[in-house]
CSV table of C-alpha atoms in Angstrom, one decimal:
chain,number,residue,atom,x,y,z
A,242,MET,CA,12.1,-13.3,19.0
A,243,PHE,CA,9.4,-11.7,16.2
A,244,THR,CA,6.8,-14.4,18.0
A,245,VAL,CA,8.2,-13.0,21.3
A,246,LEU,CA,8.5,-9.4,20.6
A,247,GLN,CA,5.0,-9.8,19.4
A,248,VAL,CA,3.3,-11.5,22.4
A,249,PHE,CA,5.1,-9.2,25.0
A,250,LEU,CA,4.1,-6.1,23.1
A,251,VAL,CA,0.6,-7.4,23.6
A,252,VAL,CA,0.7,-7.8,27.4
A,253,LEU,CA,2.3,-3.8,27.9
A,254,ALA,CA,-0.8,-2.9,25.5
A,255,VAL,CA,-3.2,-4.4,27.7
A,256,ALA,CA,-1.1,-3.6,30.8
A,257,LEU,CA,-0.7,0.1,29.2
A,258,SER,CA,-4.7,0.0,29.0
A,259,VAL,CA,-5.4,-1.2,33.1
A,260,LEU,CA,-2.7,1.8,34.4
A,261,VAL,CA,-4.1,4.3,32.5
A,262,LEU,CA,-7.5,3.5,33.5
A,263,ILE,CA,-7.0,2.6,36.6
A,264,GLN,CA,-5.8,6.4,37.2
A,265,ARG,CA,-8.1,9.0,38.5
A,266,GLY,CA,-8.7,11.6,37.3
A,267,LYS,CA,-8.1,15.6,38.2
A,268,GLY,CA,-11.9,16.2,38.6
A,269,ALA,CA,-13.2,13.3,38.9
A,270,ASP,CA,-13.8,12.3,42.5
A,271,ILE,CA,-15.5,8.9,41.3
A,272,GLY,CA,-12.7,6.3,41.9
A,273,ALA,CA,-13.0,6.2,45.9
A,274,ALA,CA,-15.5,4.1,44.3
A,275,PHE,CA,-13.5,1.6,43.2
A,276,GLY,CA,-11.5,1.6,46.2
A,277,SER,CA,-8.8,3.6,44.6
A,278,GLY,CA,-9.4,6.2,47.8
A,279,ALA,CA,-8.3,3.6,50.6
A,280,SER,CA,-5.1,2.8,49.0
A,281,ASN,CA,-3.4,6.0,49.2
A,282,THR,CA,-2.3,5.0,52.6
A,283,VAL,CA,-0.7,1.7,51.3
A,284,PHE,CA,1.5,4.0,48.3
A,285,GLY,CA,2.7,6.8,50.9
A,286,SER,CA,1.6,10.7,51.8
A,287,GLN,CA,1.7,11.2,47.7
A,288,GLY,CA,-1.0,8.4,46.9
A,289,SER,CA,-1.4,6.8,44.2
A,290,ALA,CA,-0.9,9.3,41.5
A,291,SER,CA,2.8,9.8,41.4
A,292,PHE,CA,3.2,5.3,40.7
A,293,LEU,CA,0.6,5.1,38.9
A,294,THR,CA,2.3,8.1,36.2
A,295,ARG,CA,5.5,7.2,36.6
A,296,ALA,CA,4.4,2.9,35.8
A,297,THR,CA,2.1,4.0,33.2
A,298,ALA,CA,5.3,6.1,31.7
A,299,VAL,CA,7.8,2.7,32.3
A,300,VAL,CA,5.4,0.9,30.8
A,301,ALA,CA,4.7,3.4,27.4
A,302,THR,CA,8.3,3.6,26.8
A,303,LEU,CA,8.8,0.0,26.9
A,304,PHE,CA,5.5,0.0,24.7
A,305,PHE,CA,7.2,2.3,22.0
A,306,ILE,CA,10.7,0.3,22.0
A,307,THR,CA,8.9,-2.4,20.9
A,308,CYS,CA,6.8,-1.4,18.8
A,309,LEU,CA,10.1,0.4,17.0
A,310,GLY,CA,12.0,-2.9,17.0
A,311,LEU,CA,9.4,-4.9,15.7
A,312,ALA,CA,9.3,-2.3,12.1
A,313,TYR,CA,12.7,-2.9,12.3
A,314,LEU,CA,13.4,-6.7,12.2
A,315,THR,CA,9.7,-5.8,9.9
A,316,GLY,CA,11.6,-4.3,7.7
A,317,LYS,CA,14.6,-6.1,7.6
A,318,ARG,CA,12.3,-9.2,6.1
A,319,VAL,CA,10.5,-7.0,3.7
A,320,GLU,CA,12.9,-7.4,-0.3
A,321,VAL,CA,12.6,-3.5,-1.0
A,322,ASN,CA,14.0,-4.0,-4.8
A,323,LYS,CA,10.0,-5.8,-5.5
A,324,SER,CA,7.4,-3.2,-6.4
A,325,VAL,CA,3.8,-4.7,-6.6
A,326,VAL,CA,4.1,-3.3,-9.7
A,327,ASP,CA,6.9,-5.9,-10.9
A,328,MET,CA,5.4,-8.9,-9.1
A,329,GLY,CA,2.8,-9.0,-11.5
A,330,ALA,CA,-0.6,-10.2,-11.7
A,331,PRO,CA,-1.5,-14.5,-11.5
A,332,VAL,CA,-2.3,-14.7,-14.7
A,333,GLN,CA,-5.8,-16.4,-15.0
A,334,SER,CA,-8.4,-18.3,-17.7
A,335,VAL,CA,-11.4,-17.6,-18.9
A,336,PRO,CA,-14.3,-19.2,-18.9
A,337,ALA,CA,-15.2,-19.4,-22.5
A,338,ALA,CA,-19.0,-18.5,-22.4
A,339,PRO,CA,-21.5,-22.5,-21.8
A,340,THR,CA,-23.4,-22.6,-24.8
A,341,ALA,CA,-26.4,-24.0,-25.5
A,342,PRO,CA,-27.2,-27.3,-26.4
A,343,ALA,CA,-28.2,-28.5,-29.7
A,344,ASP,CA,-31.5,-29.7,-29.1
A,345,VAL,CA,-32.5,-26.2,-26.9
A,346,PRO,CA,-34.3,-23.4,-29.3
A,347,VAL,CA,-32.8,-20.7,-29.3
A,348,LEU,CA,-35.7,-17.9,-28.4
A,349,PRO,CA,-35.7,-14.9,-30.3
A,350,ALA,CA,-34.2,-11.3,-28.7
A,351,ASN,CA,-37.6,-9.3,-27.4
A,352,LYS,CA,-37.7,-6.1,-29.7
């Protein structure tokens, strides 16, 4: 269930990004260069603005609901009583300083 919601969230994120990028800005007529000017007849007399706005709102609502569902499912998995301090750090042994073999002379320290 968790994995299905994650995949659904990624699909919604991509769809939301595409829907936002497709929409034409209020003052930008460059959208006609990419074919949005011809699509006004497909979506009716009001054009594609209201259709794309509604579709974006629906996808954004589904995105937020999916995010809340994933947050709820993730919250159920974590133990609330456990703290990072309570867990403790793993004990690691510190290696001893390497010693020089007996046949190697010791150099005097520079002063």
